[in-house]
CSV table of C-alpha atoms in Angstrom, one decimal:
chain,number,residue,atom,x,y,z
A,1,MET,CA,1.2,-62.0,54.9
A,2,PRO,CA,3.7,-62.2,52.1
A,3,PRO,CA,6.8,-64.4,52.6
A,4,ALA,CA,9.8,-62.9,54.4
A,5,SER,CA,11.7,-62.7,51.1
A,6,ALA,CA,9.0,-60.5,49.5
A,7,GLY,CA,8.9,-56.7,49.4
A,8,LEU,CA,6.1,-54.4,49.9
A,9,ASP,CA,2.7,-55.7,48.6
A,10,GLY,CA,4.3,-59.1,48.1
A,11,ILE,CA,6.7,-58.1,45.3
A,12,PRO,CA,9.7,-60.5,45.4
A,13,ALA,CA,12.9,-58.5,45.8
A,14,GLY,CA,14.8,-58.1,42.5
A,15,HIS,CA,11.7,-58.5,40.4
A,16,ALA,CA,9.5,-56.2,38.4
A,17,PRO,CA,6.2,-55.2,40.2
A,18,ASP,CA,4.1,-57.6,38.1
A,19,GLY,CA,6.2,-60.5,39.4
A,20,GLU,CA,8.1,-61.0,36.1
A,21,PRO,CA,12.0,-61.4,36.3
A,22,ASP,CA,14.0,-58.3,35.5
A,23,HIS,CA,15.1,-59.9,32.2
A,24,GLU,CA,12.7,-62.2,30.4
A,25,PRO,CA,14.3,-65.6,29.8
A,26,ALA,CA,15.1,-66.4,26.2
A,27,SER,CA,12.9,-68.7,24.4
A,28,THR,CA,15.8,-70.8,23.1
A,29,GLY,CA,18.9,-71.9,24.9
A,30,GLN,CA,17.5,-71.7,28.3
A,31,VAL,CA,18.8,-74.1,30.8
A,32,GLU,CA,16.1,-76.4,32.4
A,33,PRO,CA,15.0,-75.2,35.9
A,34,GLY,CA,16.9,-77.0,38.6
A,35,GLY,CA,16.2,-77.8,42.2
A,36,ASN,CA,12.9,-78.0,44.0
A,37,ALA,CA,10.6,-75.1,43.9
A,38,GLU,CA,10.2,-73.5,47.3
A,39,HIS,CA,7.3,-71.1,48.0
A,40,GLY,CA,6.6,-70.9,44.3
A,41,ARG,CA,10.1,-69.8,43.4
A,42,THR,CA,12.1,-71.5,40.7
A,43,ILE,CA,15.6,-70.8,39.5
A,44,LEU,CA,15.9,-69.9,35.8
A,45,LEU,CA,19.2,-69.7,34.1
A,46,THR,CA,19.6,-67.9,30.8
A,47,PRO,CA,22.9,-68.0,28.7
A,48,ALA,CA,24.4,-64.6,28.2
A,49,SER,CA,24.5,-65.4,24.5
A,50,GLN,CA,20.7,-65.4,24.4
A,51,ILE,CA,20.4,-61.9,25.9
A,52,ARG,CA,20.0,-59.1,23.2
A,53,MET,CA,22.6,-56.4,23.5
A,54,ARG,CA,21.7,-52.8,22.8
A,55,PRO,CA,23.3,-49.4,22.9
A,56,VAL,CA,22.6,-46.8,25.6
A,57,ALA,CA,19.8,-44.4,24.5
A,58,TRP,CA,19.8,-40.9,25.9
A,59,THR,CA,16.9,-38.6,26.6
A,60,TRP,CA,19.4,-35.8,27.1
A,61,THR,CA,22.6,-36.8,25.3
A,62,ASN,CA,25.3,-38.2,27.7
A,63,ARG,CA,23.5,-36.6,30.7
A,64,ILE,CA,20.1,-38.3,31.3
A,65,PRO,CA,19.8,-42.0,30.1
A,66,SER,CA,16.5,-43.4,28.8
A,67,GLY,CA,15.1,-46.3,30.6
A,68,ALA,CA,16.9,-45.5,33.9
A,69,LEU,CA,16.7,-43.4,37.0
A,70,THR,CA,18.4,-40.0,37.2
A,71,VAL,CA,18.6,-38.0,40.5
A,72,ILE,CA,19.0,-34.2,40.7
A,73,PRO,CA,20.0,-33.3,44.2
A,74,GLY,CA,20.7,-29.8,45.7
A,75,ARG,CA,19.9,-27.5,48.5
A,76,GLU,CA,16.6,-25.6,48.9
A,77,GLY,CA,15.9,-22.4,47.0
A,78,ILE,CA,18.2,-22.9,44.0
A,79,GLY,CA,15.8,-23.9,41.3
A,80,LYS,CA,15.6,-27.7,41.4
A,81,SER,CA,11.9,-27.7,40.6
A,82,LEU,CA,12.5,-25.1,37.9
A,83,THR,CA,15.2,-27.4,36.4
A,84,LEU,CA,12.5,-30.2,36.2
A,85,ALA,CA,10.1,-27.8,34.6
A,86,TRP,CA,12.8,-26.8,32.1
A,87,LEU,CA,13.5,-30.4,31.2
A,88,THR,CA,9.7,-31.0,30.8
A,89,ALA,CA,9.4,-28.1,28.4
A,90,GLN,CA,12.3,-29.3,26.3
A,91,VAL,CA,10.9,-32.8,26.0
A,92,THR,CA,7.4,-31.7,25.2
A,93,ARG,CA,8.8,-29.3,22.4
A,94,GLY,CA,11.2,-31.9,21.1
A,95,VAL,CA,14.2,-29.5,21.5
A,96,LEU,CA,16.4,-31.4,24.0
A,97,PRO,CA,19.5,-32.9,22.4
A,98,GLY,CA,19.0,-36.7,22.5
A,99,ARG,CA,16.9,-39.5,21.1
A,100,HIS,CA,13.7,-37.4,21.0
A,101,HIS,CA,15.1,-34.3,19.4
A,102,GLY,CA,12.7,-33.2,16.7
A,103,THR,CA,9.9,-35.4,18.1
A,104,PRO,CA,7.9,-33.8,21.0
A,105,ARG,CA,6.9,-36.4,23.6
A,106,PRO,CA,4.6,-36.5,26.5
A,107,VAL,CA,5.8,-36.2,30.2
A,108,ILE,CA,4.1,-37.4,33.3
A,109,TYR,CA,4.8,-34.9,36.2
A,110,ALA,CA,4.4,-36.3,39.7
A,111,ALA,CA,4.5,-33.6,42.3
A,112,THR,CA,3.2,-33.5,45.9
A,113,GLU,CA,4.6,-30.5,47.6
A,114,ASP,CA,3.3,-27.6,45.4
A,115,SER,CA,-0.1,-26.5,44.1
A,116,TRP,CA,-0.6,-27.3,40.5
A,117,SER,CA,-2.8,-24.1,40.0
A,118,GLN,CA,-0.4,-21.7,41.8
A,119,THR,CA,3.0,-23.1,41.3
A,120,ILE,CA,3.6,-26.1,39.0
A,121,GLY,CA,1.2,-25.1,36.2
A,122,PRO,CA,2.6,-21.6,36.0
A,123,ARG,CA,6.2,-22.9,36.1
A,124,LEU,CA,5.6,-25.3,33.2
A,125,TYR,CA,3.9,-22.5,31.2
A,126,ALA,CA,6.7,-20.1,31.9
A,127,ALA,CA,9.3,-22.7,30.8
A,128,GLY,CA,7.5,-23.1,27.5
A,129,ALA,CA,6.0,-26.6,28.0
A,130,ASP,CA,3.3,-27.8,25.7
A,131,MET,CA,0.6,-28.0,28.4
A,132,ASN,CA,-1.4,-30.6,26.4
A,133,MET,CA,1.6,-33.0,26.6
A,134,VAL,CA,2.2,-32.7,30.4
A,135,TYR,CA,0.1,-35.1,32.5
A,136,ARG,CA,-0.6,-34.6,36.3
A,137,VAL,CA,-0.8,-38.1,37.8
A,138,ASP,CA,-3.3,-39.1,40.5
A,139,VAL,CA,-4.4,-42.5,41.7
A,140,GLN,CA,-8.1,-43.3,42.1
A,141,HIS,CA,-8.7,-45.4,45.2
A,142,ASP,CA,-11.8,-46.4,47.0
A,143,GLY,CA,-13.9,-43.7,45.4
A,144,GLY,CA,-11.4,-40.9,46.0
A,145,PHE,CA,-7.9,-39.8,44.8
A,146,ASP,CA,-4.5,-40.6,46.2
A,147,SER,CA,-0.9,-39.7,45.3
A,148,LEU,CA,1.2,-42.0,43.2
A,149,THR,CA,3.0,-44.4,45.5
A,150,LEU,CA,6.1,-46.6,44.9
A,151,PRO,CA,6.3,-49.5,44.5
A,152,ARG,CA,2.6,-50.2,44.6
A,153,ASP,CA,1.6,-48.3,41.5
A,154,CYS,CA,4.6,-49.2,39.3
A,155,THR,CA,2.7,-51.7,37.1
A,156,ALA,CA,-0.2,-49.4,36.3
A,157,LEU,CA,2.1,-46.5,35.8
A,158,GLY,CA,4.2,-48.5,33.3
A,159,ARG,CA,1.0,-49.3,31.3
A,160,GLU,CA,0.1,-45.7,31.0
A,161,ILE,CA,3.7,-44.8,30.0
A,162,THR,CA,3.5,-47.3,27.3
A,163,ARG,CA,0.0,-46.3,26.1
A,164,LEU,CA,0.9,-42.6,25.8
A,165,GLY,CA,4.5,-43.0,24.6
A,166,VAL,CA,5.8,-41.0,27.6
A,167,ALA,CA,9.5,-40.1,27.4
A,168,LEU,CA,10.0,-38.6,30.9
A,169,LEU,CA,8.5,-39.3,34.3
A,170,ALA,CA,9.3,-36.2,36.5
A,171,ALA,CA,9.2,-36.8,40.3
A,172,ASP,CA,9.2,-33.6,42.4
A,173,PRO,CA,10.5,-34.8,44.8
A,174,LEU,CA,11.4,-38.5,44.4
A,175,LEU,CA,11.3,-39.0,48.1
A,176,SER,CA,7.6,-38.1,48.4
A,177,LEU,CA,6.6,-40.9,46.0
A,178,ILE,CA,8.1,-43.6,48.3
A,179,HIS,CA,5.5,-45.6,50.4
A,180,ALA,CA,5.2,-44.3,53.9
A,181,GLY,CA,6.0,-47.8,55.3
A,182,ILE,CA,9.4,-47.8,53.8
A,183,ASP,CA,12.4,-46.4,55.8
A,184,THR,CA,14.2,-44.3,53.3
A,185,HIS,CA,17.3,-44.2,55.5
A,186,ARG,CA,17.8,-47.9,55.2
A,187,ASP,CA,19.4,-49.1,52.0
A,188,ARG,CA,17.7,-52.4,51.7
A,189,ASP,CA,14.2,-51.0,52.5
A,190,LEU,CA,14.6,-48.1,50.0
A,191,ARG,CA,15.6,-50.5,47.3
A,192,THR,CA,12.2,-52.3,47.5
A,193,ALA,CA,10.7,-49.1,46.1
A,194,LEU,CA,13.5,-47.9,43.7
A,195,GLU,CA,14.3,-51.2,42.0
A,196,PRO,CA,10.7,-51.9,40.7
A,197,LEU,CA,10.8,-48.3,39.5
A,198,VAL,CA,13.9,-48.7,37.5
A,199,ASN,CA,12.7,-52.1,36.2
A,200,MET,CA,9.6,-50.3,34.9
A,201,ALA,CA,11.7,-47.6,33.3
A,202,ASP,CA,13.9,-50.3,31.6
A,203,ARG,CA,10.8,-52.1,30.2
A,204,THR,CA,9.3,-48.9,28.8
A,205,GLY,CA,12.4,-46.9,27.8
A,206,CYS,CA,11.1,-43.9,29.8
A,207,ALA,CA,13.6,-41.7,31.6
A,208,VAL,CA,12.8,-41.2,35.3
A,209,VAL,CA,14.2,-38.0,36.8
A,210,GLY,CA,13.7,-37.3,40.5
A,211,LEU,CA,14.6,-34.4,42.6
A,212,ALA,CA,16.4,-34.9,46.0
A,213,HIS,CA,17.6,-32.7,48.8
A,214,PHE,CA,21.1,-32.2,50.2
A,215,ASN,CA,21.5,-32.8,53.9
A,216,LYS,CA,23.2,-30.4,56.3
A,217,SER,CA,26.6,-32.0,56.0
A,218,ALA,CA,29.7,-30.2,54.5
A,219,SER,CA,31.3,-32.2,51.8
A,220,PRO,CA,32.5,-31.6,48.2
A,221,ASP,CA,31.0,-34.9,47.2
A,222,ALA,CA,27.3,-34.4,46.1
A,223,LEU,CA,26.6,-38.2,46.3
A,224,ASN,CA,27.4,-38.1,50.0
A,225,LEU,CA,25.0,-35.2,50.6
A,226,ILE,CA,21.8,-36.7,49.3
A,227,THR,CA,19.3,-37.0,52.1
A,228,GLY,CA,18.3,-40.6,52.9
A,229,SER,CA,19.9,-43.9,52.1
A,230,ARG,CA,22.9,-44.2,49.9
A,231,ALA,CA,20.5,-46.3,47.7
A,232,PHE,CA,19.3,-43.1,46.0
A,233,SER,CA,22.6,-42.5,44.4
A,234,ALA,CA,23.5,-46.2,44.1
A,235,VAL,CA,20.3,-47.2,42.1
A,236,ALA,CA,20.4,-44.1,40.0
A,237,ARG,CA,22.5,-44.5,36.8
A,238,ALA,CA,23.1,-40.7,36.6
A,239,VAL,CA,23.2,-37.9,39.2
A,240,ILE,CA,23.1,-34.2,38.1
A,241,ALA,CA,24.0,-32.0,41.1
A,242,ILE,CA,23.2,-28.3,41.3
A,243,ALA,CA,24.5,-25.6,43.6
A,244,ARG,CA,24.4,-21.8,43.8
A,245,ASP,CA,27.7,-20.1,42.9
A,246,ASP,CA,28.0,-17.3,45.4
A,247,ASP,CA,31.3,-16.3,43.9
A,248,ALA,CA,29.7,-15.5,40.5
A,249,GLY,CA,28.1,-12.3,41.8
A,250,ASP,CA,25.0,-12.6,39.7
A,251,GLY,CA,23.0,-15.2,41.7
A,252,SER,CA,23.6,-17.9,39.1
A,253,CYS,CA,23.8,-21.6,39.7
A,254,VAL,CA,25.7,-24.5,38.3
A,255,MET,CA,24.7,-28.0,37.4
A,256,SER,CA,27.4,-30.8,37.1
A,257,GLN,CA,27.4,-34.5,36.3
A,258,ALA,CA,28.2,-36.1,39.7
A,259,LYS,CA,27.6,-39.6,38.5
A,260,ASN,CA,27.2,-41.2,35.1
A,261,ASN,CA,27.4,-45.0,34.9
A,262,LEU,CA,26.3,-45.2,31.3
A,263,GLY,CA,28.2,-42.3,29.7
A,264,PRO,CA,31.2,-39.9,30.2
A,265,LEU,CA,31.6,-38.1,33.5
A,266,ASP,CA,33.9,-35.3,32.2
A,267,LEU,CA,31.0,-33.3,30.8
A,268,PRO,CA,31.2,-29.6,31.0
A,269,SER,CA,29.2,-28.1,33.9
A,270,LEU,CA,26.4,-25.7,32.8
A,271,ARG,CA,25.4,-22.4,34.3
A,272,TYR,CA,21.9,-21.1,34.7
A,273,VAL,CA,20.0,-18.1,36.1
A,274,VAL,CA,16.5,-17.7,37.4
A,275,GLU,CA,14.4,-14.7,36.6
A,276,SER,CA,10.8,-13.7,37.6
A,277,VAL,CA,8.4,-13.6,34.6
A,278,GLU,CA,4.8,-12.6,34.3
A,279,ILE,CA,2.3,-15.1,32.8
A,280,PRO,CA,-1.4,-14.6,31.9
A,281,THR,CA,-4.2,-16.4,33.7
A,282,ASP,CA,-8.0,-16.1,33.6
A,283,GLU,CA,-7.9,-14.1,36.8
A,284,GLY,CA,-5.1,-11.7,35.8
A,285,PRO,CA,-1.3,-11.9,35.7
A,286,ALA,CA,0.8,-14.2,37.9
A,287,TYR,CA,4.5,-14.2,38.5
A,288,VAL,CA,6.7,-17.3,38.6
A,289,GLY,CA,10.4,-18.2,38.2
A,290,LYS,CA,11.9,-19.4,34.9
A,291,LEU,CA,15.3,-21.1,34.5
A,292,THR,CA,17.5,-20.1,31.6
A,293,ILE,CA,20.8,-21.9,30.8
A,294,THR,CA,23.4,-19.3,29.9
A,295,GLY,CA,26.3,-21.6,28.8
A,296,GLU,CA,29.1,-23.7,30.2
A,297,SER,CA,30.7,-23.1,33.6
A,298,ASP,CA,34.3,-23.3,34.4
A,299,ARG,CA,33.4,-24.0,38.1
A,300,SER,CA,31.8,-27.3,39.0
A,301,VAL,CA,29.4,-28.1,41.8
A,302,ALA,CA,32.3,-30.0,43.5
A,303,ASP,CA,34.2,-26.7,43.5
A,304,ILE,CA,31.3,-24.8,45.0
A,305,LEU,CA,30.6,-27.5,47.6
A,306,GLY,CA,34.4,-27.5,48.4
A,307,ASP,CA,34.2,-23.8,49.2
A,308,GLY,CA,31.3,-24.4,51.7
A,309,ALA,CA,33.2,-27.4,53.3
A,310,GLY,CA,36.1,-25.1,54.2
A,311,ASP,CA,38.4,-26.7,51.7
A,312,GLY,CA,41.4,-24.4,51.5
A,313,ASP,CA,41.0,-20.6,51.5
A,314,THR,CA,38.5,-18.4,53.2
A,315,ARG,CA,36.0,-16.1,51.6
A,316,SER,CA,37.9,-13.0,52.6
A,317,GLU,CA,41.0,-14.5,51.0
A,318,ARG,CA,39.1,-15.0,47.8
A,319,ASP,CA,37.7,-11.5,47.9
A,320,GLY,CA,41.2,-10.1,48.2
A,321,ALA,CA,42.5,-12.4,45.5
A,322,ALA,CA,39.6,-11.3,43.1
A,323,ALA,CA,40.4,-7.6,43.7
A,324,TRP,CA,44.1,-8.3,43.1
A,325,LEU,CA,43.3,-10.2,39.9
A,326,LYS,CA,41.2,-7.4,38.5
A,327,ASP,CA,43.9,-4.9,39.1
A,328,PHE,CA,46.6,-7.2,37.6
A,329,LEU,CA,44.6,-7.8,34.4
A,330,ILE,CA,43.7,-4.2,34.0
A,331,ALA,CA,47.4,-3.4,34.2
A,332,GLN,CA,48.1,-6.0,31.5
A,333,GLY,CA,45.6,-4.5,29.2
A,334,GLY,CA,42.6,-6.7,30.2
A,335,GLU,CA,44.2,-10.2,29.6
A,336,ALA,CA,47.3,-12.2,30.5
A,337,ALA,CA,48.6,-15.7,30.0
A,338,TRP,CA,47.7,-18.1,32.9
A,339,ALA,CA,51.3,-18.8,33.5
A,340,ASP,CA,52.0,-15.1,34.1
A,341,VAL,CA,48.9,-14.8,36.3
A,342,ARG,CA,50.1,-17.8,38.4
A,343,LYS,CA,53.6,-16.4,38.7
A,344,ALA,CA,52.5,-12.9,39.8
A,345,ALA,CA,49.9,-14.4,42.2
A,346,ARG,CA,52.6,-16.6,43.8
A,347,ALA,CA,54.9,-13.5,44.2
A,348,GLU,CA,52.0,-11.8,46.1
A,349,GLY,CA,51.6,-14.9,48.4
A,350,ILE,CA,48.3,-16.0,46.8
A,351,ALA,CA,47.9,-19.7,46.4
A,352,GLU,CA,47.0,-21.2,43.0
A,353,ARG,CA,43.8,-22.8,44.4
A,354,THR,CA,42.7,-19.4,45.8
A,355,ILE,CA,43.3,-17.5,42.5
A,356,GLN,CA,41.4,-20.2,40.6
A,357,ARG,CA,38.4,-19.8,42.9
A,358,ALA,CA,38.6,-16.0,42.8
A,359,ARG,CA,38.5,-16.0,39.0
A,360,THR,CA,34.7,-16.3,38.7
A,361,ARG,CA,34.1,-13.6,41.3
A,362,ALA,CA,36.5,-11.3,39.4
A,363,GLY,CA,34.5,-11.8,36.2
A,364,VAL,CA,37.4,-13.4,34.4
A,365,THR,CA,36.9,-15.9,31.5
A,366,VAL,CA,39.4,-18.4,30.1
A,367,GLU,CA,40.3,-18.5,26.4
A,368,ARG,CA,42.9,-20.4,24.4
A,369,HIS,CA,45.0,-18.4,21.8
A,370,GLY,CA,47.5,-19.4,19.2
A,371,PHE,CA,49.1,-22.6,18.1
A,372,PRO,CA,50.3,-24.4,20.2
A,373,SER,CA,47.5,-22.9,22.2
A,374,THR,CA,48.1,-20.7,25.3
A,375,THR,CA,45.6,-20.4,28.2
A,376,VAL,CA,44.7,-16.8,28.6
A,377,TRP,CA,42.7,-15.1,31.3
A,378,CYS,CA,40.5,-12.3,30.1
A,379,LEU,CA,38.7,-9.6,32.2
A,380,ASN,CA,35.1,-9.3,31.4
A,381,PRO,CA,34.4,-5.5,31.5
A,382,GLY,CA,30.6,-6.1,32.0
A,383,HIS,CA,31.0,-8.3,35.1
A,384,GLY,CA,29.0,-7.3,38.1
A,385,THR,CA,25.9,-6.2,36.3
A,386,SER,CA,23.1,-8.8,36.4
A,387,PRO,CA,20.1,-8.8,34.1
A,388,VAL,CA,18.3,-11.3,36.4
A,389,THR,CA,15.3,-10.2,38.4
A,390,PRO,CA,15.1,-12.0,41.7
A,391,VAL,CA,12.2,-14.5,42.0
A,392,ALA,CA,9.3,-13.4,44.2
A,393,PRO,CA,8.2,-16.0,46.7
A,394,GLN,CA,5.1,-18.0,45.6
A,395,SER,CA,3.2,-16.5,48.5
A,396,ARG,CA,3.5,-13.1,47.0
A,397,GLN,CA,1.8,-14.0,43.7
A,398,SER,CA,-1.2,-11.8,43.4
A,399,ARG,CA,-3.3,-14.1,41.2
A,400,GLN,CA,-3.9,-17.8,40.8
A,401,LEU,CA,-4.6,-20.1,37.9
A,402,PRO,CA,-7.8,-22.1,37.8
A,403,GLU,CA,-7.2,-25.7,39.2
A,404,ARG,CA,-7.4,-27.6,35.9
A,405,GLY,CA,-6.0,-26.7,32.5
A,406,ALA,CA,-6.9,-23.1,31.8
A,407,THR,CA,-3.5,-22.0,30.7
A,408,GLY,CA,-4.1,-23.1,27.1
A,409,ALA,CA,-2.4,-25.6,24.9
A,410,THR,CA,1.0,-24.0,24.7
A,411,GLY,CA,3.3,-21.6,26.6
A,412,PRO,CA,5.9,-19.2,25.4
A,413,GLU,CA,8.3,-20.4,22.8
A,414,VAL,CA,11.5,-21.9,24.0
A,415,ALA,CA,14.7,-20.6,22.7
A,416,SER,CA,17.3,-22.9,21.3
A,417,LEU,CA,19.5,-24.5,23.9
A,418,PRO,CA,22.8,-22.6,24.4
A,419,ILE,CA,24.6,-25.9,25.1
A,420,PRO,CA,26.5,-28.2,22.9
A,421,ASP,CA,25.4,-31.7,22.0
A,422,HIS,CA,28.4,-33.7,23.1
A,423,GLY,CA,28.5,-36.8,21.0
A,424,PRO,CA,26.0,-38.5,18.7
A,425,SER,CA,22.8,-40.0,20.1
A,426,PRO,CA,22.5,-43.8,19.6
A,427,HIS,CA,18.9,-43.4,18.5
């Protein structure tokens, strides 16, 4: 039995899975070990002056840090797995704004809930991933195969990441990789799995991105909605929350930076749609969802979650406000200054918060005109028509892909990202 202070498989708490300290002591300037060693443990003190400082490196500029854990939580059925497939495609093509832009890099994709032949492979192909640079991960054990398990497999996983130069470890979902003996609702227990993972990420420089689910609670705070212990959001350096925007009218979803310990938090939210696409297989066509980012969103995930939490107005009030807003802007020639919209809405007894929430549903965009600039609300005449085809359930796919690697070396070409690169990458 390991000592009481050890974690699963005898890994000391706060240490890397191979038993080395989180930060290797400097070769010079180190204070001599003090005190008596107990159970093989010795206190090592390293002056801060001997620790090499370095800038933050970003796999996705200002959104996903390299060498750290990022969690992407959301409710079911809104494209979380498609988001991870999209990220994988961008990294393997070298088109994601960040340190690897222009240099395609391998990705290890750890997934346990979906079939690789029917679901994961087709999603990656449809997203445009270089299929030769995406690695499914299995663990050979006692003559058979097992799933990757944390923290037990962290050391071996780190060696493979270093050997291949892997830039992204995609965990779909993160919870399924945690050892069954760990209570994921207990903060201290969960940390015994997550902390060795982030130590491995720090040593290799690989970004770890894991999917998580929202619980059934009603809250505008995405961090409070992540199923399991608070350690998921506490250990993660970044959290990108996603939610469907029912007010948009086109089935689109929004992703927002809910946490960012290493970079700015006031990043613009992004809007995406999911469409059903056909891909070729050796047995005929298959149909799968594909995520496309359409641009920035004026509504954040916090706004959307606030709607569901009953924060302020009701849906019927927003519907009425959206109808009024359309009529008002049409009467003004299709656009009006925000100050005039707010004044007219107040005269009609419509609260400012309600009219703000109704704006997306009404198909109104915000622009800035003149100098000094004035905020103008503009009616989009094409609002209400959606080019997006609903995604058919996986069970309705009429064909399957062979189990291993018959989709070819590459998928469809990926279009340039319609998103800005906010700030320079440090690498």
